[in-house]
CSV table of C-alpha atoms and ligand atoms in Angstrom, one decimal:
chain,number,residue,atom,x,y,z
A,13,MET,CA,29.2,61.8,136.4
A,14,THR,CA,30.9,64.4,134.3
A,15,SER,CA,34.6,65.0,134.5
A,16,GLN,CA,33.9,68.2,136.5
A,17,ASP,CA,32.3,66.2,139.3
A,18,THR,CA,35.2,63.7,139.5
A,19,PRO,CA,37.1,64.2,142.7
A,20,THR,CA,40.4,65.7,141.8
A,21,THR,CA,43.8,65.5,143.4
A,22,PRO,CA,44.4,68.3,145.8
A,23,TRP,CA,46.6,71.1,144.5
A,24,LEU,CA,48.6,74.1,145.6
A,25,SER,CA,48.7,77.2,143.4
A,26,ILE,CA,52.0,79.1,143.6
A,27,ILE,CA,51.8,82.5,142.0
A,28,LEU,CA,55.0,84.4,141.2
A,29,ALA,CA,54.6,88.2,141.6
A,30,ALA,CA,58.0,89.4,142.8
A,31,GLY,CA,58.9,91.0,139.5
A,32,LEU,CA,59.5,94.7,139.6
A,33,GLY,CA,57.8,95.5,136.4
A,34,THR,CA,60.3,98.3,135.6
A,35,ARG,CA,58.9,98.8,132.1
A,36,MET,CA,55.5,99.7,133.6
A,37,LYS,CA,57.1,102.9,135.0
A,38,SER,CA,54.7,102.7,137.9
A,39,ALA,CA,54.7,103.2,141.7
A,40,LEU,CA,52.6,100.0,141.9
A,41,PRO,CA,54.0,96.5,141.6
A,42,LYS,CA,53.1,95.0,138.2
A,43,ALA,CA,50.7,92.3,139.4
A,44,ALA,CA,48.6,95.0,141.2
A,45,HIS,CA,47.7,96.7,138.0
A,46,ALA,CA,44.0,96.0,137.1
A,47,ILE,CA,42.4,94.5,134.1
A,48,ALA,CA,38.6,94.5,133.9
A,49,GLY,CA,38.5,96.4,137.2
A,50,ARG,CA,40.5,93.8,139.2
A,51,PRO,CA,44.2,93.4,140.0
A,52,MET,CA,45.9,90.9,137.7
A,53,LEU,CA,47.0,89.0,140.8
A,54,ALA,CA,43.4,88.6,141.9
A,55,HIS,CA,42.5,87.3,138.4
A,56,VAL,CA,45.1,84.6,138.7
A,57,MET,CA,43.9,83.7,142.2
A,58,ALA,CA,40.3,83.6,141.0
A,59,THR,CA,41.2,81.3,138.1
A,60,SER,CA,43.0,79.0,140.6
A,61,ALA,CA,40.0,79.0,142.8
A,62,GLU,CA,37.7,78.1,139.9
A,63,ALA,CA,40.1,75.3,139.1
A,64,LYS,CA,39.6,74.1,142.7
A,65,ALA,CA,43.0,74.9,144.2
A,66,ASP,CA,43.1,73.7,147.8
A,67,SER,CA,45.7,76.3,148.8
A,68,MET,CA,47.5,79.3,147.4
A,69,ALA,CA,50.9,80.8,147.9
A,70,VAL,CA,51.8,84.2,146.4
A,71,VAL,CA,55.5,85.1,146.1
A,72,ILE,CA,56.1,88.9,146.3
A,73,GLY,CA,59.1,91.1,146.4
A,74,ALA,CA,60.2,93.3,149.3
A,75,GLU,CA,58.1,96.3,149.9
A,76,MET,CA,55.1,95.0,148.0
A,77,ASN,CA,52.6,95.1,150.8
A,78,VAL,CA,49.9,96.1,148.4
A,79,LEU,CA,50.2,92.6,146.8
A,80,CYS,CA,49.7,91.1,150.3
A,81,ASP,CA,46.5,93.1,150.8
A,82,ILE,CA,45.2,92.0,147.4
A,83,THR,CA,46.1,88.4,148.3
A,84,GLN,CA,44.3,88.6,151.6
A,85,GLU,CA,41.2,90.2,150.0
A,86,ALA,CA,41.0,87.6,147.3
A,87,ASN,CA,41.5,84.6,149.6
A,88,PRO,CA,42.1,85.1,153.4
A,89,ASN,CA,43.6,81.6,153.5
A,90,ALA,CA,46.3,82.3,150.9
A,91,LYS,CA,49.9,82.9,152.1
A,92,CYS,CA,52.3,85.5,151.0
A,93,PHE,CA,56.0,84.7,150.8
A,94,VAL,CA,58.7,87.4,150.3
A,95,GLN,CA,61.5,86.8,147.8
A,96,ASN,CA,64.1,89.3,149.0
A,97,GLU,CA,66.6,88.9,146.2
A,98,ARG,CA,65.4,88.4,142.7
A,99,LEU,CA,67.5,85.4,141.6
A,100,GLY,CA,65.2,83.8,139.1
A,101,THR,CA,62.0,81.8,138.7
A,102,ALA,CA,63.3,78.7,140.6
A,103,HIS,CA,64.5,80.9,143.4
A,104,ALA,CA,61.1,82.6,143.5
A,105,VAL,CA,59.3,79.3,143.8
A,106,LEU,CA,61.6,78.2,146.6
A,107,ALA,CA,60.6,81.3,148.6
A,108,ALA,CA,57.4,79.3,149.1
A,109,LYS,CA,59.2,76.2,150.3
A,110,ASP,CA,57.1,76.0,153.5
A,111,ALA,CA,54.0,75.8,151.4
A,112,ILE,CA,55.6,73.2,149.1
A,113,GLN,CA,56.7,71.0,152.0
A,114,GLY,CA,53.2,71.1,153.4
A,115,ALA,CA,51.5,70.3,150.1
A,116,GLU,CA,50.0,67.0,149.0
A,117,GLY,CA,49.0,66.1,145.4
A,118,HIS,CA,50.0,68.6,142.7
A,119,ILE,CA,51.6,72.0,142.6
A,120,LEU,CA,51.1,74.5,139.9
A,121,VAL,CA,53.2,77.6,139.2
A,122,LEU,CA,51.5,80.6,137.7
A,123,TYR,CA,52.6,84.2,137.1
A,124,GLY,CA,50.9,87.2,138.5
A,125,ASP,CA,51.5,89.1,135.3
A,126,THR,CA,49.9,86.5,133.1
A,127,PRO,CA,46.2,86.8,134.0
A,128,LEU,CA,44.3,85.2,131.0
A,129,VAL,CA,45.1,81.6,131.6
A,130,ARG,CA,41.8,79.7,131.5
A,131,THR,CA,40.4,77.4,134.2
A,132,GLU,CA,40.1,74.5,131.6
A,133,THR,CA,43.8,74.8,130.7
A,134,ILE,CA,44.8,74.5,134.4
A,135,THR,CA,42.6,71.5,134.7
A,136,ARG,CA,44.1,69.9,131.6
A,137,LEU,CA,47.6,70.5,133.0
A,138,LEU,CA,46.7,68.9,136.3
A,139,ALA,CA,45.1,66.0,134.6
A,140,ALA,CA,48.4,65.3,132.8
A,141,LEU,CA,50.0,64.7,136.2
A,142,ASP,CA,47.1,62.4,137.2
A,143,GLY,CA,48.1,60.5,134.0
A,144,GLY,CA,51.6,59.8,135.5
A,145,ALA,CA,53.8,62.7,134.5
A,146,ALA,CA,56.1,64.3,137.2
A,147,VAL,CA,56.2,67.6,135.4
A,148,ALA,CA,53.7,69.2,132.9
A,149,VAL,CA,54.6,72.3,131.0
A,150,LEU,CA,52.2,74.6,129.3
A,151,GLY,CA,53.5,75.5,125.9
A,152,PHE,CA,52.3,77.6,123.0
A,153,GLU,CA,53.2,78.3,119.4
A,154,ALA,CA,54.6,81.9,119.4
A,155,THR,CA,54.0,84.2,116.5
A,156,ASP,CA,57.3,85.8,117.5
A,157,PRO,CA,59.3,83.5,119.9
A,158,THR,CA,61.9,86.2,120.8
A,159,GLY,CA,62.4,86.4,124.6
A,160,TYR,CA,60.7,83.1,125.5
A,161,GLY,CA,62.1,79.9,126.6
A,162,ARG,CA,62.0,77.3,123.7
A,163,LEU,CA,60.6,73.8,124.2
A,164,LEU,CA,63.2,71.4,122.8
A,165,ARG,CA,61.8,68.0,121.8
A,166,ASP,CA,63.2,64.8,120.5
A,167,GLU,CA,62.1,63.2,117.2
A,168,ASN,CA,59.2,61.6,119.0
A,169,GLY,CA,58.0,64.9,120.3
A,170,ALA,CA,59.1,64.2,123.9
A,171,LEU,CA,60.2,67.2,125.8
A,172,LEU,CA,64.0,67.2,126.5
A,173,ALA,CA,64.7,70.6,127.9
A,174,ILE,CA,63.7,74.3,127.9
A,175,ARG,CA,66.3,76.6,126.6
A,176,GLU,CA,66.1,80.3,127.5
A,177,GLU,CA,66.6,82.9,124.7
A,178,ASN,CA,70.0,84.0,126.1
A,179,ASP,CA,71.4,80.5,126.2
A,180,ALA,CA,70.0,79.3,122.9
A,181,ASN,CA,71.9,78.6,119.7
A,182,GLU,CA,70.6,79.7,116.3
A,183,GLN,CA,68.9,76.3,115.6
A,184,GLU,CA,67.2,76.4,119.0
A,185,LYS,CA,66.1,80.0,118.5
A,186,ALA,CA,64.3,78.9,115.4
A,187,VAL,CA,61.9,76.8,117.5
A,188,ARG,CA,58.5,78.4,117.8
A,189,LEU,CA,57.0,76.2,120.5
A,190,CYS,CA,57.6,78.2,123.7
A,191,ASN,CA,57.3,78.0,127.4
A,192,SER,CA,54.3,80.0,128.8
A,193,GLY,CA,55.8,79.8,132.3
A,194,VAL,CA,52.9,77.8,133.7
A,195,MET,CA,54.2,74.5,135.0
A,196,ALA,CA,52.7,71.7,137.1
A,197,PHE,CA,54.6,69.3,139.4
A,198,ARG,CA,53.8,66.3,141.5
A,199,ALA,CA,54.3,67.5,145.1
A,200,GLU,CA,56.4,64.5,146.2
A,201,THR,CA,59.2,65.0,143.6
A,202,MET,CA,59.1,68.8,143.2
A,203,LEU,CA,61.5,69.9,146.0
A,204,LYS,CA,64.1,67.3,145.1
A,205,LEU,CA,64.1,68.6,141.5
A,206,LEU,CA,64.1,72.3,142.4
A,207,GLU,CA,67.0,71.9,144.8
A,208,ARG,CA,69.2,70.6,141.9
A,209,ILE,CA,68.8,73.7,139.9
A,210,GLY,CA,71.9,75.8,139.5
A,211,ASN,CA,72.6,79.2,138.1
A,212,ASP,CA,75.3,78.4,135.5
A,213,ASN,CA,73.7,80.3,132.6
A,214,ALA,CA,73.8,83.5,130.7
A,215,LYS,CA,71.9,85.5,133.3
A,216,GLY,CA,73.3,83.8,136.4
A,217,GLU,CA,69.8,83.1,137.5
A,218,TYR,CA,68.1,80.0,139.0
A,219,TYR,CA,65.8,79.0,136.1
A,220,LEU,CA,62.7,77.0,136.9
A,221,THR,CA,62.8,75.8,133.4
A,222,ASP,CA,65.9,73.7,134.1
A,223,VAL,CA,63.6,71.4,136.0
A,224,VAL,CA,62.7,69.7,132.7
A,225,ALA,CA,66.2,68.4,131.9
A,226,ILE,CA,66.8,67.4,135.5
A,227,ALA,CA,63.5,65.4,135.7
A,228,ARG,CA,64.5,63.6,132.4
A,229,GLU,CA,67.9,62.7,133.8
A,230,GLN,CA,66.1,61.1,136.7
A,231,GLY,CA,63.9,59.1,134.4
A,232,LEU,CA,60.8,61.0,135.3
A,233,ARG,CA,58.1,61.7,132.7
A,234,VAL,CA,57.7,65.3,131.5
A,235,VAL,CA,54.8,66.3,129.2
A,236,VAL,CA,53.7,69.4,127.3
A,237,GLU,CA,50.2,70.7,127.0
A,238,THR,CA,49.5,73.5,124.6
A,239,CYS,CA,47.1,76.5,124.5
A,240,ASP,CA,46.5,79.6,122.5
A,241,GLU,CA,49.1,82.3,122.5
A,242,ASP,CA,46.4,84.8,123.7
A,243,GLU,CA,45.9,82.9,126.9
A,244,VAL,CA,49.5,83.2,128.1
A,245,LEU,CA,50.1,86.8,127.1
A,246,GLY,CA,52.2,88.3,129.8
A,247,VAL,CA,52.2,92.0,130.8
A,248,ASN,CA,55.5,93.8,130.9
A,249,ASP,CA,54.5,97.3,129.8
A,250,ARG,CA,51.4,99.5,129.4
A,251,SER,CA,50.9,98.4,125.8
A,252,GLN,CA,50.7,94.8,126.8
A,253,LEU,CA,48.4,95.8,129.7
A,254,ALA,CA,46.0,97.3,127.1
A,255,GLU,CA,46.3,94.2,124.8
A,256,VAL,CA,45.4,91.9,127.7
A,257,GLU,CA,42.5,94.3,128.6
A,258,ALA,CA,41.2,94.1,125.1
A,259,ILE,CA,41.2,90.3,125.2
A,260,ILE,CA,39.5,90.0,128.6
A,261,GLN,CA,36.9,92.6,127.4
A,262,LYS,CA,36.2,90.4,124.3
A,263,ARG,CA,35.7,87.4,126.6
A,264,LEU,CA,33.4,89.3,128.9
A,265,ARG,CA,31.3,90.6,126.0
A,266,ALA,CA,31.0,87.2,124.4
A,267,ALA,CA,29.9,85.7,127.8
A,268,ALA,CA,27.3,88.4,128.2
A,269,MET,CA,25.8,87.8,124.8
A,270,LYS,CA,25.8,84.1,125.3
A,271,ASN,CA,23.9,84.7,128.4
A,272,GLY,CA,21.2,86.6,126.6
A,273,THR,CA,22.2,90.2,126.8
A,274,THR,CA,22.0,92.4,123.6
A,275,LEU,CA,25.0,94.5,123.0
A,276,ILE,CA,24.3,96.8,120.1
A,277,ALA,CA,28.0,97.7,119.5
A,278,PRO,CA,29.8,95.1,121.7
A,279,GLU,CA,33.3,96.5,121.0
A,280,THR,CA,32.3,99.9,122.6
A,281,VAL,CA,31.0,98.4,125.9
A,282,THR,CA,33.4,98.1,128.9
A,283,PHE,CA,32.8,95.4,131.4
A,284,SER,CA,34.2,94.6,134.8
A,285,TYR,CA,35.1,91.1,135.9
A,286,ASP,CA,32.0,90.9,138.0
A,287,THR,CA,29.4,92.6,135.9
A,288,ARG,CA,26.1,90.7,136.1
A,289,LEU,CA,23.6,91.2,133.3
A,290,ALA,CA,20.4,89.2,133.2
A,291,PRO,CA,18.9,87.9,129.9
A,292,ASP,CA,17.1,90.5,127.8
A,293,VAL,CA,19.0,93.4,129.1
A,294,ILE,CA,19.9,95.7,126.2
A,295,VAL,CA,23.1,97.7,126.4
A,296,GLU,CA,23.5,100.5,123.9
A,297,PRO,CA,26.9,101.7,122.7
A,298,ASN,CA,29.6,103.3,124.8
A,299,VAL,CA,28.5,102.1,128.2
A,300,VAL,CA,31.0,101.5,131.0
A,301,PHE,CA,30.3,99.0,133.8
A,302,ALA,CA,32.8,99.7,136.7
A,303,PRO,CA,32.9,96.9,139.3
A,304,GLY,CA,29.9,95.8,141.3
A,305,VAL,CA,27.0,96.2,138.8
A,306,THR,CA,24.0,94.0,138.5
A,307,VAL,CA,21.3,94.6,135.9
A,308,GLU,CA,18.1,92.6,135.9
A,309,ALA,CA,16.0,91.3,133.0
A,310,GLY,CA,14.5,93.7,130.5
A,311,ALA,CA,16.4,96.8,131.7
A,312,ARG,CA,17.9,99.0,129.0
A,313,ILE,CA,21.1,100.9,129.5
A,314,HIS,CA,21.1,103.7,127.0
A,315,ALA,CA,24.3,105.0,125.4
A,316,PHE,CA,27.1,106.7,127.2
A,317,SER,CA,26.1,105.7,130.7
A,318,TYR,CA,28.6,104.9,133.5
A,319,LEU,CA,27.5,102.5,136.3
A,320,GLU,CA,29.4,101.5,139.4
A,321,LYS,CA,28.4,99.3,142.4
A,322,SER,CA,24.8,99.7,141.5
A,323,HIS,CA,21.7,97.5,141.1
A,324,VAL,CA,19.3,98.1,138.3
A,325,HIS,CA,16.0,96.2,138.7
A,326,ALA,CA,13.9,94.7,135.9
A,327,GLY,CA,12.7,96.9,133.2
A,328,ALA,CA,14.4,100.1,134.4
A,329,LEU,CA,15.7,102.6,131.8
A,330,ILE,CA,19.0,104.2,132.4
A,331,GLY,CA,20.5,107.1,130.4
A,332,PRO,CA,21.6,108.1,127.9
A,333,PHE,CA,24.4,109.9,129.7
A,334,ALA,CA,23.5,108.7,133.2
A,335,ARG,CA,25.8,108.1,136.1
A,336,LEU,CA,25.0,105.5,138.7
A,337,ARG,CA,27.5,105.8,141.6
A,338,PRO,CA,28.1,103.3,144.4
A,339,GLY,CA,24.9,102.4,146.3
A,340,ALA,CA,22.4,103.3,143.5
A,341,ASP,CA,19.5,100.9,143.6
A,342,ILE,CA,17.1,101.6,140.7
A,343,GLY,CA,13.7,100.0,141.1
A,344,GLU,CA,11.6,98.0,138.7
A,345,GLY,CA,10.5,100.1,135.7
A,346,ALA,CA,12.1,103.3,137.1
A,347,LYS,CA,13.6,105.9,134.7
A,348,VAL,CA,16.9,107.6,135.2
A,349,GLY,CA,17.4,109.9,132.2
A,350,ASN,CA,20.1,112.1,130.7
A,351,PHE,CA,22.7,113.8,132.9
A,352,VAL,CA,21.2,112.3,136.0
A,353,GLU,CA,23.5,111.2,138.8
A,354,VAL,CA,22.4,108.8,141.6
A,355,LYS,CA,24.6,107.9,144.6
A,356,LYS,CA,23.8,105.8,147.6
A,357,ALA,CA,20.1,106.1,147.0
A,358,THR,CA,17.1,103.9,146.5
A,359,VAL,CA,14.8,104.9,143.6
A,360,GLU,CA,11.7,102.8,144.0
A,361,ALA,CA,9.6,101.1,141.3
A,362,GLY,CA,8.3,103.3,138.6
A,363,ALA,CA,9.9,106.6,139.9
A,364,LYS,CA,11.1,109.0,137.2
A,365,LEU,CA,14.3,111.1,137.3
A,366,ASN,CA,14.3,112.1,133.7
A,367,HIS,CA,16.6,115.1,133.3
A,368,PHE,CA,19.6,116.8,134.9
A,369,THR,CA,19.2,115.7,138.5
A,370,TYR,CA,21.4,114.8,141.4
A,371,ILE,CA,20.0,112.3,144.0
A,372,GLY,CA,22.5,111.3,146.7
A,373,ASP,CA,21.9,109.8,150.2
A,374,ALA,CA,18.2,109.6,149.5
A,375,ARG,CA,15.1,107.5,148.9
A,376,VAL,CA,12.7,108.3,146.1
A,377,GLY,CA,9.4,106.6,146.6
A,378,ALA,CA,7.5,104.5,144.1
A,379,LYS,CA,6.1,106.4,141.1
A,380,THR,CA,7.4,109.8,142.3
A,381,ASN,CA,8.3,112.3,139.6
A,382,ILE,CA,11.4,114.3,140.0
A,383,GLY,CA,11.4,117.4,137.8
A,384,ALA,CA,14.2,118.4,135.6
A,385,GLY,CA,17.2,120.0,137.3
A,386,THR,CA,16.1,119.0,140.8
A,387,ILE,CA,19.0,118.4,143.2
A,388,VAL,CA,19.4,117.1,146.7
A,389,CYS,CA,21.7,119.2,148.8
A,390,ASN,CA,23.1,116.2,150.8
A,391,TYR,CA,26.4,117.8,152.0
A,392,ASP,CA,26.7,120.7,154.3
A,393,GLY,CA,30.5,120.9,153.9
A,394,PHE,CA,31.0,118.7,156.9
A,395,LYS,CA,28.5,115.8,156.9
A,396,LYS,CA,26.2,114.0,154.5
A,397,HIS,CA,22.5,114.0,155.3
A,398,PHE,CA,19.5,112.0,154.2
A,399,THR,CA,16.6,113.0,152.0
A,400,ASP,CA,13.5,110.9,152.2
A,401,ILE,CA,11.0,111.5,149.4
A,402,GLY,CA,7.8,109.5,149.7
A,403,ALA,CA,5.8,107.6,147.1
A,404,GLY,CA,3.6,109.3,144.4
A,405,ALA,CA,5.2,112.7,145.1
A,406,PHE,CA,5.9,115.4,142.5
A,407,ILE,CA,8.9,117.6,142.8
A,408,GLY,CA,8.7,120.6,140.5
A,409,SER,CA,11.7,121.3,138.2
A,410,ASN,CA,14.7,123.1,139.5
A,411,SER,CA,14.0,122.5,143.1
A,412,ALA,CA,16.7,122.1,145.8
A,413,LEU,CA,15.9,119.7,148.6
A,414,VAL,CA,18.2,120.7,151.5
A,415,ALA,CA,19.0,117.6,153.6
A,416,PRO,CA,18.1,116.4,156.1
A,417,VAL,CA,14.5,116.7,154.9
A,418,LYS,CA,11.5,114.6,154.3
A,419,ILE,CA,8.8,114.9,151.6
A,420,GLY,CA,5.7,113.0,152.4
A,421,ASP,CA,3.8,110.6,150.2
A,422,GLY,CA,1.8,112.4,147.5
A,423,ALA,CA,3.2,115.8,148.3
A,424,VAL,CA,3.9,118.4,145.6
A,425,VAL,CA,6.8,120.8,145.6
A,426,GLY,CA,6.4,123.9,143.4
A,427,SER,CA,9.1,124.3,140.9
A,428,GLY,CA,12.1,126.4,141.8
A,429,SER,CA,11.7,125.8,145.5
A,430,VAL,CA,14.5,125.5,148.0
A,431,ILE,CA,13.0,123.1,150.6
A,432,THR,CA,14.5,123.2,154.0
A,433,ARG,CA,11.6,122.0,156.2
A,434,ASN,CA,9.7,118.7,156.0
A,435,VAL,CA,6.7,118.6,153.7
A,436,ALA,CA,3.7,116.6,155.0
A,437,PRO,CA,1.9,114.0,152.9
A,438,ASP,CA,-0.3,115.4,150.2
A,439,GLU,CA,0.8,119.0,151.1
A,440,LEU,CA,1.9,121.6,148.5
A,441,ALA,CA,5.1,123.3,149.4
A,442,ILE,CA,6.3,126.3,147.4
A,443,GLU,CA,9.2,128.5,148.2
A,444,ARG,CA,9.8,131.4,145.8
A,445,SER,CA,9.3,135.1,145.7
A,446,GLU,CA,6.1,136.3,144.2
A,447,GLN,CA,6.1,137.3,140.5
A,448,LEU,CA,6.0,141.0,139.8
A,449,HIS,CA,4.1,142.4,136.7
A,450,VAL,CA,4.7,145.9,135.4
A,451,PRO,CA,2.3,146.6,132.4
A,452,GLY,CA,3.9,148.4,129.4
A,453,TRP,CA,7.4,148.5,131.0
A,454,ALA,CA,9.1,146.7,128.1
A,455,ALA,CA,7.7,149.0,125.4
A,456,ARG,CA,8.7,152.1,127.4
A,457,ASN,CA,12.2,150.7,127.9
A,458,ARG,CA,12.7,150.1,124.1
A,459,LYS,CA,11.5,153.6,123.4
A,460,LYS,CA,14.0,155.0,125.8
A,461,HIS,CA,16.8,153.2,123.9
A,462,GLY,CA,15.5,154.5,120.6
A,463,LYS,CA,14.2,151.1,119.3
B,522,UD1,C1,60.1,83.1,131.9
B,522,UD1,C2,60.6,81.7,131.6
B,522,UD1,C3,60.5,81.5,130.1
B,522,UD1,C4,59.1,81.8,129.6
B,522,UD1,C5,58.7,83.2,130.0
B,522,UD1,C6,57.2,83.3,129.7
B,522,UD1,C7,62.3,81.1,133.2
B,522,UD1,C8,63.8,80.9,133.5
B,522,UD1,N1,62.0,81.6,132.0
B,522,UD1,O1,61.1,84.0,131.4
B,522,UD1,O2,60.9,80.2,129.7
B,522,UD1,O3,59.1,81.7,128.2
B,522,UD1,O4,58.8,83.3,131.4
B,522,UD1,O5,56.8,84.6,130.0
B,522,UD1,O6,61.5,80.7,134.0
B,522,UD1,N2,59.7,86.3,139.0
B,522,UD1,C9,59.9,86.4,140.4
B,522,UD1,N3,61.1,86.3,140.9
B,522,UD1,C10,62.2,86.2,140.2
B,522,UD1,C11,62.1,86.1,138.8
B,522,UD1,C12,60.8,86.2,138.2
B,522,UD1,O7,58.9,86.5,141.1
B,522,UD1,O8,63.3,86.2,140.8
B,522,UD1,C13,58.4,86.3,138.4
B,522,UD1,C14,58.1,87.6,137.6
B,522,UD1,O9,57.4,88.5,138.4
B,522,UD1,C15,57.3,87.1,136.5
B,522,UD1,C16,57.7,85.7,136.3
B,522,UD1,O10,58.3,85.3,137.5
B,522,UD1,O11,55.9,87.1,136.8
B,522,UD1,C17,58.6,85.4,135.1
B,522,UD1,O12,59.7,86.2,135.3
B,522,UD1,P1,60.5,86.9,134.1
B,522,UD1,O13,61.7,87.5,134.6
B,522,UD1,O14,59.5,87.7,133.4
B,522,UD1,O15,60.9,85.6,133.2
B,522,UD1,P2,61.2,85.6,131.7
B,522,UD1,O16,62.6,86.0,131.5
B,522,UD1,O17,60.2,86.3,130.9
B,523,CA,CA1,58.3,88.0,131.4
């Protein structure tokens, strides 16, 4: 049995997200801002789920319904609690008192604006409680400790208290071991400790961090676990949002390469939290994976392509400069070339859409060739309509297929046609005016102009 299979103590995840995020200068609450295509709050909830949280409580501010929606979508069993006045981190945690009272085992406090905490770190913190501590604090060595609570220890390294920046003296300010904000508690003692927290401090707030000194006074054991600074980077403004994005992108690229994907210039590829690339996929520079993309083995995504909610089957070639919009399903070995857009359409195995094409609300049958510049006219200004193109068909360049319309298997459409009626299997359909020839006209015309 590995440690991961060991039955663990049940635990409740409390995520604080009532902060206004004033420095974001945004209409959105801070924790709703996305990294790698998903709200920060949903990242923290996903990490909690991965670390096997049994229940989740999210503390939001008044008029933050969007955070409730995110919570429900990420986990329908999670509960939202509203902290109406913003009186500090301990006050925020107590907004979820009902959840705390109902909890057994451990309780972990996380922040909705600190989305990079790793599953293993959470597991480690919880294990410290299993080892007998009443409180476990996640600390880190800060490059610049300004603004953070300092972890004050005795000569044996035992944690005595956490001192907030505004309440610290010069000697305390020199401490670089800081509080990440992540803290774990044994459920049975947590409320008793929290209810003793006052607000007699520089900010007049109820500090969750005071719990350390209170637990010590009661003779309870308090421990510190540490992690990298990167992991506990919080987002307060747009620059930090970009910093956190850069770190998560790095992690996602490393995971993709570890899994067998070639990234020719990893630092130029943008992933989403849920991008799934099979081994032997090759991704060229400057590709963006918006949420919901799966790419199967041996497919190649050429440079400057943008993919969203799409499925690329084995061996398919996408791009350069292709755009796969939601609902694009590109079959095995199919080719989607430069400046081609596919939306809500199935392109079956071996079909080719090589140049300057739009295919939306459609099916392109196996091995069909779509000529350069062909478009499907799927929208009549009111409604979308379907275009069904059979297998082994050939659509001549610069054709317009006006939906709803059906092109049978093996049919040929002459180039430049505007097709408004169904074409039967193996038929040739051509719709263009006849070509006129006037012998000698060009020479006469030049002469008239003196050339
Ligand atoms: C807090 C810690 C500090 C730690 C730092 C790490 C306290 C007293 N201080 O300070 O030791 O080094 O985080 O970033 O805990 N929140 C609410 N309601 C509130 C207050 C805060 O939901 O009434 C939420 C915020 O949305 C945020 C988190 O709690 O996600 C932290 O709050 P913030 O005000 O940023 O705390 P800091 O002063 O940074
Ligand atoms: Ca903060």
